């Protein structure tokens, strides 16, 4: 017989041995995501700080390109408009377009690839935007970026040098295609906004918009841990058998 409405929490050994390690893993994953959240917030703040600081000069030589990423930089030189390259870009205002990559020969003789900004497809040809063809020596500001493919190697798409269309910044190959003599091939520069006369290209394409879902991930892991605890308790919150009660009282 079972005592009516009487229940007792009576955990079993094997269920406990299975649940405790799982609970530890879930809580550990939640804590790890909170640590990742702190790291990502610090990274975003560092990037914004570099982009908002006073511009620096491009070092010579560039020994640690990773340490220069997202620093604002000032360049003085002459754009080599005949060497324009075109990188496939994200749509802007629901319009497909390209980034115009123009080599710039600096006063010290080095040549840097500069992403001057976005243009719609019908403005790809220089003749369609004559105001953008800056001549002579100019001084511009931009943000230092790293070249190369930043994703998984097996996902790397193929560029099309013959069509002059690039999906990622293969700086060595792009420099060769542009016929550069003394190229910088470990960094390039994204031009800041309002650095080009005329409406196009639209500069300022570097934005701090890193995906930051670590708090959601942490809450998910903690919720799963809480759910596991609830299932464990409910499973072991069993009705009390009268015979067990009798044995306990005896």
Short mmCIF file of C-alpha atoms in Angstrom, two decimals:
data_model
loop_
_atom_site.label_atom_id
_atom_site.label_comp_id
_atom_site.label_asym_id
_atom_site.label_seq_id
_atom_site.Cartn_x
_atom_site.Cartn_y
_atom_site.Cartn_z
CA UNK A 1 0.00 0.00 0.00
CA UNK A 2 1.11 3.54 -0.64
CA UNK A 3 0.48 6.41 1.74
CA UNK A 4 -1.82 8.86 0.04
CA UNK A 5 -0.12 12.21 -0.99
CA UNK A 6 3.13 11.28 0.72
CA UNK A 7 6.35 11.60 -1.28
CA UNK A 8 10.01 11.45 -0.47
CA UNK A 9 13.18 12.44 -2.37
CA UNK A 10 15.03 9.16 -2.75
CA UNK A 11 17.92 9.43 -5.27
CA UNK A 12 19.32 6.32 -6.82
CA UNK A 13 23.02 5.65 -7.17
CA UNK A 14 23.23 5.08 -10.90
CA UNK A 15 21.11 8.10 -11.83
CA UNK A 16 23.24 10.28 -9.56
CA UNK A 17 26.47 8.98 -11.07
CA UNK A 18 25.14 9.80 -14.53
CA UNK A 19 23.68 13.23 -13.75
CA UNK A 20 26.49 14.78 -11.69
CA UNK A 21 29.13 14.71 -14.51
CA UNK A 22 26.57 15.99 -17.03
CA UNK A 23 25.63 18.82 -14.68
CA UNK A 24 29.28 19.74 -14.18
CA UNK A 25 29.82 19.87 -17.97
CA UNK A 26 26.76 22.07 -18.56
CA UNK A 27 27.74 24.52 -15.84
CA UNK A 28 31.34 24.54 -17.09
CA UNK A 29 30.17 25.39 -20.61
CA UNK A 30 28.05 28.23 -19.25
CA UNK A 31 30.98 29.67 -17.30
CA UNK A 32 33.22 29.33 -20.37
CA UNK A 33 30.73 31.32 -22.45
CA UNK A 34 30.71 34.08 -19.81
CA UNK A 35 34.50 34.20 -20.08
CA UNK A 36 34.17 34.38 -23.87
CA UNK A 37 31.67 37.23 -23.45
CA UNK A 38 34.18 39.23 -21.40
CA UNK A 39 36.90 38.52 -23.99
CA UNK A 40 34.67 39.61 -26.89
CA UNK A 41 33.62 42.82 -25.14
CA UNK A 42 37.27 43.68 -24.48
CA UNK A 43 38.12 42.96 -28.13
CA UNK A 44 35.34 45.22 -29.40
CA UNK A 45 36.44 48.04 -27.11
CA UNK A 46 40.04 47.62 -28.24
CA UNK A 47 39.03 47.75 -31.91
CA UNK A 48 36.93 50.86 -31.38
CA UNK A 49 39.74 52.50 -29.44
CA UNK A 50 42.22 51.88 -32.25
CA UNK A 51 39.84 53.19 -34.91
CA UNK A 52 39.04 56.34 -32.92
CA UNK A 53 42.63 57.15 -31.93
CA UNK A 54 44.82 59.65 -33.75
CA UNK A 55 46.17 58.23 -37.01
CA UNK A 56 49.62 56.68 -37.09
CA UNK A 57 52.14 56.40 -39.91
CA UNK A 58 52.47 53.06 -41.67
CA UNK A 59 55.59 51.44 -40.15
CA UNK A 60 58.54 50.47 -42.27
CA UNK A 61 59.17 47.61 -42.24
CA UNK A 62 55.94 45.99 -41.07
CA UNK A 63 57.18 43.21 -38.81
CA UNK A 64 54.01 42.41 -36.83
CA UNK A 65 50.97 43.10 -39.03
CA UNK A 66 48.56 41.55 -36.52
CA UNK A 67 49.52 44.22 -33.98
CA UNK A 68 48.51 46.96 -36.46
CA UNK A 69 45.04 45.67 -37.29
CA UNK A 70 42.28 48.34 -37.00
CA UNK A 71 44.67 51.17 -36.19
CA UNK A 72 43.82 54.37 -37.97
CA UNK A 73 46.59 55.33 -40.39
CA UNK A 74 47.50 58.35 -42.50
CA UNK A 75 48.86 57.81 -46.00
CA UNK A 76 50.45 60.37 -48.31
CA UNK A 77 51.07 59.43 -51.90
CA UNK A 78 49.54 59.07 -55.35
CA UNK A 79 46.75 56.73 -56.39
CA UNK A 80 47.57 54.47 -59.34
CA UNK A 81 44.12 54.56 -60.91
CA UNK A 82 45.15 52.37 -63.84
CA UNK A 83 45.68 49.49 -61.39
CA UNK A 84 42.16 49.35 -59.94
CA UNK A 85 40.98 45.99 -58.62
CA UNK A 86 37.44 45.00 -57.67
CA UNK A 87 36.35 42.97 -54.69
CA UNK A 88 32.83 41.54 -54.42
CA UNK A 89 31.02 43.46 -51.69
CA UNK A 90 27.97 43.08 -49.49
CA UNK A 91 24.89 44.90 -50.83
CA UNK A 92 24.52 48.50 -49.67
CA UNK A 93 20.98 49.83 -49.33
CA UNK A 94 19.75 46.64 -51.05
CA UNK A 95 21.94 47.33 -54.08
CA UNK A 96 24.65 44.97 -55.30
CA UNK A 97 28.11 46.40 -55.66
CA UNK A 98 31.88 46.12 -55.49
CA UNK A 99 34.74 47.52 -53.46
CA UNK A 100 37.20 49.55 -55.49
CA UNK A 101 40.75 48.56 -54.50
CA UNK A 102 43.29 51.10 -55.77
CA UNK A 103 47.06 50.87 -55.30
CA UNK A 104 48.66 53.94 -53.72
CA UNK A 105 52.34 54.72 -54.16
CA UNK A 106 53.56 56.30 -50.95
CA UNK A 107 56.22 59.00 -50.75
CA UNK A 108 58.73 56.40 -49.54
CA UNK A 109 58.18 54.31 -52.69
CA UNK A 110 56.08 51.54 -51.18
CA UNK A 111 52.77 50.64 -52.79
CA UNK A 112 49.75 49.86 -50.63
CA UNK A 113 46.41 48.47 -51.73
CA UNK A 114 43.64 50.81 -50.57
CA UNK A 115 39.98 49.87 -50.40
CA UNK A 116 38.50 53.21 -51.43
CA UNK A 117 34.96 52.00 -50.79
CA UNK A 118 31.76 50.68 -52.31
CA UNK A 119 30.32 51.35 -55.75
CA UNK A 120 27.19 49.94 -57.43
CA UNK A 121 27.82 47.60 -60.34
CA UNK A 122 27.04 50.29 -62.90
CA UNK A 123 29.81 52.45 -61.42
CA UNK A 124 32.53 49.83 -61.71
CA UNK A 125 34.25 51.43 -64.69
CA UNK A 126 36.30 54.52 -63.79
CA UNK A 127 34.69 56.45 -66.64
CA UNK A 128 31.35 56.17 -64.81
CA UNK A 129 32.74 58.09 -61.79
CA UNK A 130 35.39 60.50 -63.10
CA UNK A 131 35.29 62.62 -59.94
CA UNK A 132 36.78 59.71 -57.97
CA UNK A 133 39.95 59.55 -60.07
CA UNK A 134 42.17 61.56 -57.77
CA UNK A 135 45.41 62.71 -59.39
CA UNK A 136 48.57 64.07 -57.86
CA UNK A 137 49.76 63.69 -54.30
CA UNK A 138 47.04 63.40 -51.65
CA UNK A 139 46.84 62.62 -47.94
CA UNK A 140 44.09 60.27 -46.78
CA UNK A 141 43.13 58.37 -43.64
CA UNK A 142 42.00 54.80 -43.30
CA UNK A 143 42.05 51.68 -41.15
CA UNK A 144 44.75 49.02 -41.37
CA UNK A 145 43.42 45.56 -42.24
CA UNK A 146 45.02 42.15 -42.68
CA UNK A 147 45.04 40.40 -46.01
CA UNK A 148 44.52 36.72 -46.72
CA UNK A 149 41.58 34.38 -46.20
CA UNK A 150 40.38 34.55 -42.59
CA UNK A 151 38.01 31.59 -42.62
CA UNK A 152 38.40 27.82 -42.74
CA UNK A 153 40.72 26.72 -45.51
CA UNK A 154 38.26 24.23 -47.03
CA UNK A 155 35.69 27.03 -47.37
CA UNK A 156 38.02 29.42 -49.19
CA UNK A 157 36.47 30.52 -52.50
CA UNK A 158 38.47 31.01 -55.68
CA UNK A 159 39.28 34.51 -56.87
CA UNK A 160 39.01 35.33 -60.57
CA UNK A 161 42.06 37.41 -61.53
CA UNK A 162 41.25 37.25 -65.26
CA UNK A 163 37.89 38.94 -64.65
CA UNK A 164 39.48 41.19 -62.02
CA UNK A 165 36.99 40.04 -59.40
CA UNK A 166 38.19 39.11 -55.94
CA UNK A 167 36.29 37.42 -53.14
CA UNK A 168 39.09 37.79 -50.59
CA UNK A 169 42.24 39.90 -50.32
CA UNK A 170 45.00 37.81 -51.87
CA UNK A 171 47.47 40.67 -51.55
CA UNK A 172 50.41 38.96 -53.27
CA UNK A 173 48.40 38.00 -56.35
CA UNK A 174 46.55 41.32 -56.43
CA UNK A 175 49.84 43.22 -56.34
CA UNK A 176 51.14 41.18 -59.27
CA UNK A 177 47.97 41.72 -61.27
CA UNK A 178 48.22 45.48 -60.64
CA UNK A 179 51.86 45.48 -61.81
CA UNK A 180 53.25 46.89 -58.57
CA UNK A 181 57.00 47.12 -58.13
CA UNK A 182 57.42 47.59 -54.37
CA UNK A 183 54.15 46.36 -52.82
CA UNK A 184 53.17 45.96 -49.19
CA UNK A 185 51.63 42.49 -49.11
CA UNK A 186 50.83 41.82 -45.45
CA UNK A 187 48.31 44.62 -44.84
CA UNK A 188 45.97 46.83 -46.81
CA UNK A 189 43.98 49.93 -45.86
CA UNK A 190 40.23 50.54 -45.77
CA UNK A 191 39.71 54.21 -46.55
CA UNK A 192 37.71 56.18 -43.98
CA UNK A 193 34.49 57.92 -44.95
CA UNK A 194 34.53 61.17 -46.93
CA UNK A 195 38.06 60.67 -48.21
CA UNK A 196 37.12 60.55 -51.91
CA UNK A 197 35.66 63.40 -53.97
CA UNK A 198 32.30 62.69 -55.57
CA UNK A 199 29.53 60.34 -54.49
CA UNK A 200 31.49 57.15 -55.21
CA UNK A 201 33.25 55.13 -53.93
CA UNK A 202 31.53 55.16 -50.51
CA UNK A 203 34.32 54.86 -47.94
CA UNK A 204 34.17 53.93 -44.29
CA UNK A 205 33.36 50.26 -44.88
CA UNK A 206 35.19 48.98 -41.78
CA UNK A 207 32.70 48.67 -38.95
CA UNK A 208 32.94 47.12 -35.51
CA UNK A 209 30.07 44.67 -35.70
CA UNK A 210 31.53 41.46 -34.33
CA UNK A 211 28.92 38.86 -33.56
CA UNK A 212 28.55 38.58 -29.79
CA UNK A 213 26.06 35.88 -28.78
CA UNK A 214 28.06 34.50 -25.85
CA UNK A 215 25.55 35.68 -23.22
CA UNK A 216 22.75 33.82 -25.03
CA UNK A 217 24.93 30.72 -25.22
CA UNK A 218 25.74 30.95 -21.50
CA UNK A 219 22.06 31.30 -20.57
CA UNK A 220 21.25 28.30 -22.77
CA UNK A 221 23.82 26.09 -21.00
CA UNK A 222 22.67 27.23 -17.56
CA UNK A 223 19.03 26.62 -18.53
CA UNK A 224 19.89 23.08 -19.63
CA UNK A 225 21.67 22.52 -16.31
CA UNK A 226 18.62 23.77 -14.41
CA UNK A 227 16.36 21.56 -16.49
CA UNK A 228 18.56 18.55 -15.77
CA UNK A 229 18.34 19.24 -12.04
CA UNK A 230 14.56 19.57 -12.25
CA UNK A 231 14.23 16.25 -14.10
CA UNK A 232 16.54 14.56 -11.58
CA UNK A 233 14.51 15.82 -8.61
CA UNK A 234 11.12 15.00 -10.15
CA UNK A 235 12.30 11.53 -11.13
CA UNK A 236 13.34 10.80 -7.54
CA UNK A 237 10.40 12.54 -5.82
CA UNK A 238 8.60 9.27 -5.33
CA UNK A 239 5.47 8.20 -3.45
CA UNK A 240 6.19 6.75 -0.01
CA UNK A 241 5.41 3.06 0.39
CA UNK A 242 3.66 2.22 3.73
CA UNK A 243 6.02 -0.70 4.21
CA UNK A 244 9.02 1.66 3.90
CA UNK A 245 7.42 3.94 6.48
CA UNK A 246 6.93 1.02 8.83
CA UNK A 247 10.51 -0.12 8.45
CA UNK A 248 11.79 3.43 9.02
CA UNK A 249 9.72 3.77 12.23
CA UNK A 250 10.88 0.36 13.46
#
